Each structure stands twice: as C-alpha cells, then as structure tokens.
XYZ file of N, CA, C and O in Angstrom:
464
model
N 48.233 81.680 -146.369
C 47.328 81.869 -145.243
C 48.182 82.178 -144.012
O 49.081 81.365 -143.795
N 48.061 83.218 -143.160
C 49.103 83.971 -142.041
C 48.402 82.923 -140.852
O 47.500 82.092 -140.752
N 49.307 83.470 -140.163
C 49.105 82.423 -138.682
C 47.746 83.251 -138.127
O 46.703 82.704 -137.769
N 47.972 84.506 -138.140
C 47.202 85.365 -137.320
C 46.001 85.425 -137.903
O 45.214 86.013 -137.161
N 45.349 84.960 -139.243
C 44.222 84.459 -139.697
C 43.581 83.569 -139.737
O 42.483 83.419 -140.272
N 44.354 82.711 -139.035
C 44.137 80.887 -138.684
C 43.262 81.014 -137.282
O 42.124 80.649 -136.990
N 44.355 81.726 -136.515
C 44.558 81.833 -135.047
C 42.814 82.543 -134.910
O 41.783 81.901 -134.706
N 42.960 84.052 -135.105
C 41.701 84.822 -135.138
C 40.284 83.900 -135.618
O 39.350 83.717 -134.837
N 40.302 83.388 -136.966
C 39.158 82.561 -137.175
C 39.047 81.188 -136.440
O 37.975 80.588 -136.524
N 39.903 80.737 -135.845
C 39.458 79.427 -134.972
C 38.479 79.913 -134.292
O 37.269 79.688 -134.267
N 39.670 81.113 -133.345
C 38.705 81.725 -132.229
C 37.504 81.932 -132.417
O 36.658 81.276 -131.810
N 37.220 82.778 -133.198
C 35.820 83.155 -133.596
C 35.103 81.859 -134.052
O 33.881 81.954 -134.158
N 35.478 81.067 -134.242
C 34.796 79.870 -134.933
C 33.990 78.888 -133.746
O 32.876 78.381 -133.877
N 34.992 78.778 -132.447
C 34.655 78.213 -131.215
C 34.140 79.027 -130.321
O 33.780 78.551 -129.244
N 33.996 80.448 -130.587
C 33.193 80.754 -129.286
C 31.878 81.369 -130.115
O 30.954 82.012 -129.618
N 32.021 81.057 -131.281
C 30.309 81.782 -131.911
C 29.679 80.203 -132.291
O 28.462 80.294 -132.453
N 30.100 79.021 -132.446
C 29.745 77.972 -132.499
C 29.143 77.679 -131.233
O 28.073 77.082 -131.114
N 30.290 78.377 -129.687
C 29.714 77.900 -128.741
C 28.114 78.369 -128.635
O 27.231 77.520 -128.511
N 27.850 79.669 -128.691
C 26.796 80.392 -128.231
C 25.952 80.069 -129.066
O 24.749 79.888 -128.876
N 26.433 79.998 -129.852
C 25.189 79.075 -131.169
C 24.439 77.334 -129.999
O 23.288 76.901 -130.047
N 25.353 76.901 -129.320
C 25.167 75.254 -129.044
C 24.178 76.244 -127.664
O 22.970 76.169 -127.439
N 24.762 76.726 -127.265
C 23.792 77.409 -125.995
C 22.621 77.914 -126.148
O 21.632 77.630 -125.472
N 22.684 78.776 -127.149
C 21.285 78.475 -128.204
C 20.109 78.044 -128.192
O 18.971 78.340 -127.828
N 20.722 77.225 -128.715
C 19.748 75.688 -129.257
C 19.272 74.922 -127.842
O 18.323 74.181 -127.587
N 20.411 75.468 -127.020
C 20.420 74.225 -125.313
C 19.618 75.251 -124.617
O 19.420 75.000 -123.428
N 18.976 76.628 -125.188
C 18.461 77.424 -123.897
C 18.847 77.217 -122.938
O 18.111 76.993 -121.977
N 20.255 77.221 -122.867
C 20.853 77.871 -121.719
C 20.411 78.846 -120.504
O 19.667 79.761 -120.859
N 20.675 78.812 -119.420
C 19.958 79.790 -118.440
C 20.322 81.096 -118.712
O 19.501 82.011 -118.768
N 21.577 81.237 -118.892
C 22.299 82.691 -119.005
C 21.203 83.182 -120.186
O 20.184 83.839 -119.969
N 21.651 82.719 -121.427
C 20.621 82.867 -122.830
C 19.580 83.216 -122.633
O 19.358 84.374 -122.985
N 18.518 82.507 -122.046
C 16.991 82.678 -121.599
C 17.181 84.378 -120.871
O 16.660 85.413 -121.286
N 17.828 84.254 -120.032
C 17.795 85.685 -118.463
C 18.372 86.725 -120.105
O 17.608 87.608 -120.496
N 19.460 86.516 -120.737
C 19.623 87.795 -121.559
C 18.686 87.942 -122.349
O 18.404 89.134 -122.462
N 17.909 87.113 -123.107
C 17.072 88.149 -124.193
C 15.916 88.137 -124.219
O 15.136 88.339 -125.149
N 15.660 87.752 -122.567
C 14.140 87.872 -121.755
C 14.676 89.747 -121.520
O 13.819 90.627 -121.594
N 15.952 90.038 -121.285
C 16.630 91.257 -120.585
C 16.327 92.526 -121.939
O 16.115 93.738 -121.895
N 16.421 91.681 -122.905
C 16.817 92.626 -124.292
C 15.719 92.377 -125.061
O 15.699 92.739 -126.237
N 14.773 91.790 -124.537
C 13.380 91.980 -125.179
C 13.521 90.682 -126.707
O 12.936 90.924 -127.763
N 13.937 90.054 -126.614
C 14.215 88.748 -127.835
C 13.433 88.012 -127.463
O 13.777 87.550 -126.375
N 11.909 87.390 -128.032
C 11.261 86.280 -127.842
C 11.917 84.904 -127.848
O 12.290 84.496 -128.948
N 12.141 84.012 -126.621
C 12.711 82.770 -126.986
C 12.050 81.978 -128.273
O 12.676 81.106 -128.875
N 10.835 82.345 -128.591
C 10.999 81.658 -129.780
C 12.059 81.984 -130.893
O 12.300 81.111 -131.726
N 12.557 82.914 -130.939
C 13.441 83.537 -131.901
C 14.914 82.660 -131.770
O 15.801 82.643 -132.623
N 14.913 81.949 -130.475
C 16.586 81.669 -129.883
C 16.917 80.633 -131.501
O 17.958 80.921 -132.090
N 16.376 79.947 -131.874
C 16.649 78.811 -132.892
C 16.925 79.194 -134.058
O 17.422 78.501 -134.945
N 16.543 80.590 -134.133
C 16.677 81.178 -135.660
C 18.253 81.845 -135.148
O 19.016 81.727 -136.106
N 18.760 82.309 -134.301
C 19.582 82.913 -134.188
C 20.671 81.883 -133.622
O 21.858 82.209 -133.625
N 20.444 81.201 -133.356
C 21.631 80.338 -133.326
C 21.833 79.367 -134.266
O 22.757 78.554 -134.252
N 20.806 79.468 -135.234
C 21.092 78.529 -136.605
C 21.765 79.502 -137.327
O 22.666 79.065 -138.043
N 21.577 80.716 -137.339
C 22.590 82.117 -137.939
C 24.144 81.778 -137.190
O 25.120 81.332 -137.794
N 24.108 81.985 -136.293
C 25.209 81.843 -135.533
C 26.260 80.520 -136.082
O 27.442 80.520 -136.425
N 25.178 79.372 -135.979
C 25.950 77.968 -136.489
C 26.149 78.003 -137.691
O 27.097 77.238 -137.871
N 25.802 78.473 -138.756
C 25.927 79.175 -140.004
C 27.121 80.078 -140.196
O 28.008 79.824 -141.010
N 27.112 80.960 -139.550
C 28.669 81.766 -140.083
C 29.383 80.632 -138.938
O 30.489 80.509 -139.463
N 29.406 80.034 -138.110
C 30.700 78.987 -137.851
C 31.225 78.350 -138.831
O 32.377 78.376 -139.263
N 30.138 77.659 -139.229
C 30.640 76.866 -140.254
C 31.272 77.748 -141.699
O 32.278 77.499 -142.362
N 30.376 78.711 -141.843
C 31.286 79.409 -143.302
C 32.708 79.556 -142.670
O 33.639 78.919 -143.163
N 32.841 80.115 -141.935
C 34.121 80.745 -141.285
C 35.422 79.307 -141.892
O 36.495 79.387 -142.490
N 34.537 78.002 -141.302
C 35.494 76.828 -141.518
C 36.105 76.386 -142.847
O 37.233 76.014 -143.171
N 34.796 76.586 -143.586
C 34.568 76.060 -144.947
C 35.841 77.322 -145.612
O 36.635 76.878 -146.440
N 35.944 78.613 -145.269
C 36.426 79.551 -145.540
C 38.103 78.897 -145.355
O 38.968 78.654 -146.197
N 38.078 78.752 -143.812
C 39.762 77.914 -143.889
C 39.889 76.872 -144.598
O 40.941 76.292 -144.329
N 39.187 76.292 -145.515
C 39.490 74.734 -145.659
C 39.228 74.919 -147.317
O 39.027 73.949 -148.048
N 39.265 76.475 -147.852
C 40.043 76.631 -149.483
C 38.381 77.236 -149.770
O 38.201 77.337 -150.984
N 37.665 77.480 -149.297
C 36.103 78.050 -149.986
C 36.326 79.468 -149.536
O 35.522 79.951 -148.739
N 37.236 80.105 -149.925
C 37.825 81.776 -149.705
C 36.423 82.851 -149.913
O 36.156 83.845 -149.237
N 35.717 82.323 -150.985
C 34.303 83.883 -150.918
C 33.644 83.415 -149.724
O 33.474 84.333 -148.922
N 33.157 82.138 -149.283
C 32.258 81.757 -148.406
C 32.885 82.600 -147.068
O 32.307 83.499 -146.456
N 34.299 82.022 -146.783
C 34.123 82.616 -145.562
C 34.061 84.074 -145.279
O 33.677 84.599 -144.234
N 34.443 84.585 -146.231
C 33.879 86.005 -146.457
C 32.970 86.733 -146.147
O 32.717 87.709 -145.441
N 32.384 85.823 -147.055
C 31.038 85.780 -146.242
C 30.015 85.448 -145.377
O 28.886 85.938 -145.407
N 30.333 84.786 -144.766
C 30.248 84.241 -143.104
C 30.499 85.035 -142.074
O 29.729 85.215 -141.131
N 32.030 85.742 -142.274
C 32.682 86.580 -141.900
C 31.626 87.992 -141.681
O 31.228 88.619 -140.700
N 31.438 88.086 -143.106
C 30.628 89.588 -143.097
C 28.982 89.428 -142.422
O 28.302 90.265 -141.828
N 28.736 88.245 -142.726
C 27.331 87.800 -141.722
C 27.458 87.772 -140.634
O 26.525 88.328 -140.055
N 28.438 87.247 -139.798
C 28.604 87.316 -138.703
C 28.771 89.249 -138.024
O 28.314 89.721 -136.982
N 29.547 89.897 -139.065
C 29.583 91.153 -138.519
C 28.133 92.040 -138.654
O 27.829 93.095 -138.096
N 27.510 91.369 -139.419
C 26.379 92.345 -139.612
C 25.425 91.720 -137.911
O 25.073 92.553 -137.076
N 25.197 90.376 -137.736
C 24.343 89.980 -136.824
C 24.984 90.651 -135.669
O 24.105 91.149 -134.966
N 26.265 90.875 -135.163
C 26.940 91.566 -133.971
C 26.564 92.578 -133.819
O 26.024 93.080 -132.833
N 26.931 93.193 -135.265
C 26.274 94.821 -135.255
C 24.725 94.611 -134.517
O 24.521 95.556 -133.754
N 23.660 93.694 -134.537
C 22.756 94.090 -134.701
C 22.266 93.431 -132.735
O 21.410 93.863 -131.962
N 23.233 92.334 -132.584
C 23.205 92.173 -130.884
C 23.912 93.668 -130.546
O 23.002 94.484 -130.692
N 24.681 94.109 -130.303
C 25.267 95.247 -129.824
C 23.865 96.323 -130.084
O 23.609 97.089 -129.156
N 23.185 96.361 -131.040
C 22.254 97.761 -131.020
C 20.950 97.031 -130.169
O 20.192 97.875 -129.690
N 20.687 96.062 -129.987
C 19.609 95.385 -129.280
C 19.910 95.554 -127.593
O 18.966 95.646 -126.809
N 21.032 95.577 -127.230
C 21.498 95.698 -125.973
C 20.973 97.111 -125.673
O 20.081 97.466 -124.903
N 22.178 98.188 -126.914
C 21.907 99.454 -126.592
C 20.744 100.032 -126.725
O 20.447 101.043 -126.088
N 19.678 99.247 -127.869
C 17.862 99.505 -127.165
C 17.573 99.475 -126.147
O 17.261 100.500 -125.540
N 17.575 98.376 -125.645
C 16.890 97.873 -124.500
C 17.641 98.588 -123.036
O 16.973 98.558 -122.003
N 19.111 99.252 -123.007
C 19.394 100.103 -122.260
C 20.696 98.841 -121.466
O 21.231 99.056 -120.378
N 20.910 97.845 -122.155
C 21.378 96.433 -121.400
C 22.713 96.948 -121.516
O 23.254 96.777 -122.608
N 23.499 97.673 -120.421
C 25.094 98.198 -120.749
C 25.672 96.791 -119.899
O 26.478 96.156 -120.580
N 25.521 96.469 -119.150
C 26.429 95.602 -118.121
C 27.172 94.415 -118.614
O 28.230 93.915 -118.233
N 26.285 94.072 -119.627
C 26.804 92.969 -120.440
C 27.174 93.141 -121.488
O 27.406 92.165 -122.202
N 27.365 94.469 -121.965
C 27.801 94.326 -123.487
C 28.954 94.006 -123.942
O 29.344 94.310 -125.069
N 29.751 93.216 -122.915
C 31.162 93.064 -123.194
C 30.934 91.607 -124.350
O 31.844 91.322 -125.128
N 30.159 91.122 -124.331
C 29.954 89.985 -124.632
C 29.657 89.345 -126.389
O 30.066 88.440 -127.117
N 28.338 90.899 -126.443
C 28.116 91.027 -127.560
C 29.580 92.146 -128.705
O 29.930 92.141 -129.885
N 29.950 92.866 -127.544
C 31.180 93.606 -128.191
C 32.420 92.329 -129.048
O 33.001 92.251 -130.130
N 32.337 91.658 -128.002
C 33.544 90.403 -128.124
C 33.658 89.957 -129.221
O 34.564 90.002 -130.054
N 32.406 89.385 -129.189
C 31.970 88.622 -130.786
C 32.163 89.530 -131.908
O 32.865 89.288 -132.891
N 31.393 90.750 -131.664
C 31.392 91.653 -132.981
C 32.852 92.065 -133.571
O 33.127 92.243 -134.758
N 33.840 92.186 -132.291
C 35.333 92.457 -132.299
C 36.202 91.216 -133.636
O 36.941 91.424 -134.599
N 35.665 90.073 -133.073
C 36.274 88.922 -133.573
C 35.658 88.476 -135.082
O 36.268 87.931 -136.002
N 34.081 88.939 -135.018
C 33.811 89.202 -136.639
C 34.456 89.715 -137.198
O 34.737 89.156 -138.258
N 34.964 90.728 -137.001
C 35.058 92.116 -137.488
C 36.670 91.802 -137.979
O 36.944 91.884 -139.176
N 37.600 91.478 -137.087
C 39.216 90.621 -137.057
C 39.086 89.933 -138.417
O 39.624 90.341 -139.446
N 38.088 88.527 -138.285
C 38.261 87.735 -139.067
C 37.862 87.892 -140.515
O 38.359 87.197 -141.401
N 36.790 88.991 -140.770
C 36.425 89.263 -142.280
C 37.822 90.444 -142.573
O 38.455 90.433 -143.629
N 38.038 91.152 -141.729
C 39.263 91.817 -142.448
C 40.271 91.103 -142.717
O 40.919 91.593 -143.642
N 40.909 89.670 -142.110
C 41.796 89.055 -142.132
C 41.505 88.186 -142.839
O 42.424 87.392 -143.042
N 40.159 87.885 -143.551
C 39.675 87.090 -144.889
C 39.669 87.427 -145.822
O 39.805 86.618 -146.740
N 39.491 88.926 -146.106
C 39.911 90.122 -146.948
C 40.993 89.979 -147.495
O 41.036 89.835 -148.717
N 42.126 89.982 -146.730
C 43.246 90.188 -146.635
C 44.400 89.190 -147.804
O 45.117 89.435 -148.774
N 44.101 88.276 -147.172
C 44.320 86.681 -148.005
C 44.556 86.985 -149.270
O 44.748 86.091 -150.094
C-alpha cells in the first residue's frame, strides 16, 4: 500500500465524511446550495447517507476490504460526476470548485485503489 494512496484516501475520506455530517446537520451553506441547484432538502439525507457510505467504503477499503473500496471509490466518482452536472444544469458556475474538488479526489482515490 503506497503512501500516496493512504495520504489521497484519508483526504477524501475526511472531507466527503465532512459534507456528508453537514448533510445530515443542514447546514446553512448546504440548505442556500441546493435551494441554488434546484435539490429538494428532502433529498439532503439520502445524499449524505451516499456520501457517508463511500466514506466509510473508502475506510473499510484501507483496512484490507480491497473490492469494497473500489467500490466506494467508484461510487463516490459516479455521485461527483453527477453534483458537477447538477451545478452545470442549474447554470451554478461560482461554486463549482467545490463539487470539482470532491470529484478530483474520487477520481485520485479509485485510480489509486486500482492501482494496489
């Protein structure tokens, strides 16, 4: 297991866990974005139980369950893919650094789960 696959999936592990906990906390920021991008807050719980879901594969993935995080990995890249095209619906450019971020760090960590 490389450093730089440790390193990459923490990351991704703590800041998609975070937004997952923000989530669930309807956060203000949370509420104002996908009131912005057209996402019913009822939806916030399903998507941050997705979210808390590939965290945890991601973990289970470091801790010797190698297909899981794989696939966590690849769940997580598909849901990014699908915040990034929800932004670019709704016309939401200002913030897409955010949803880019995440999708970036999916995207790192299933190739670097691959890899293994």
């Amino acid at each position: 297991m490389s450093v730089l696959y440790v390193v990459v999936t923490v990351v991704t592990i703590v800041v998609t866990g975070g937004i997952a906990i923000a989530d669930f906390a309807r956060a203000k920021f949370v509420l104002a974005n996908s009131a912005e991008v057209g996402v019913p807050q009822s939806m916030l719980p399903l998507l941050g139980g997705l979210k808390a879901a590939g965290a945890v594969g991601l973990l289970l993935g470091l801790l010797g369950m190698d297909i899981l995080g794989i696939a966590a990995a690849g769940g997580l890249v598909l849901f990014f893919i699908g915040a990034v095209a929800v932004h670019v619906r709704a016309r939401v450019f200002y913030n897409m650094a955010f949803p880019g971020t995440y999708l970036a760090l999916a995207v790192a960590s299933f190739a670097l789960a691959i890899s293994q």
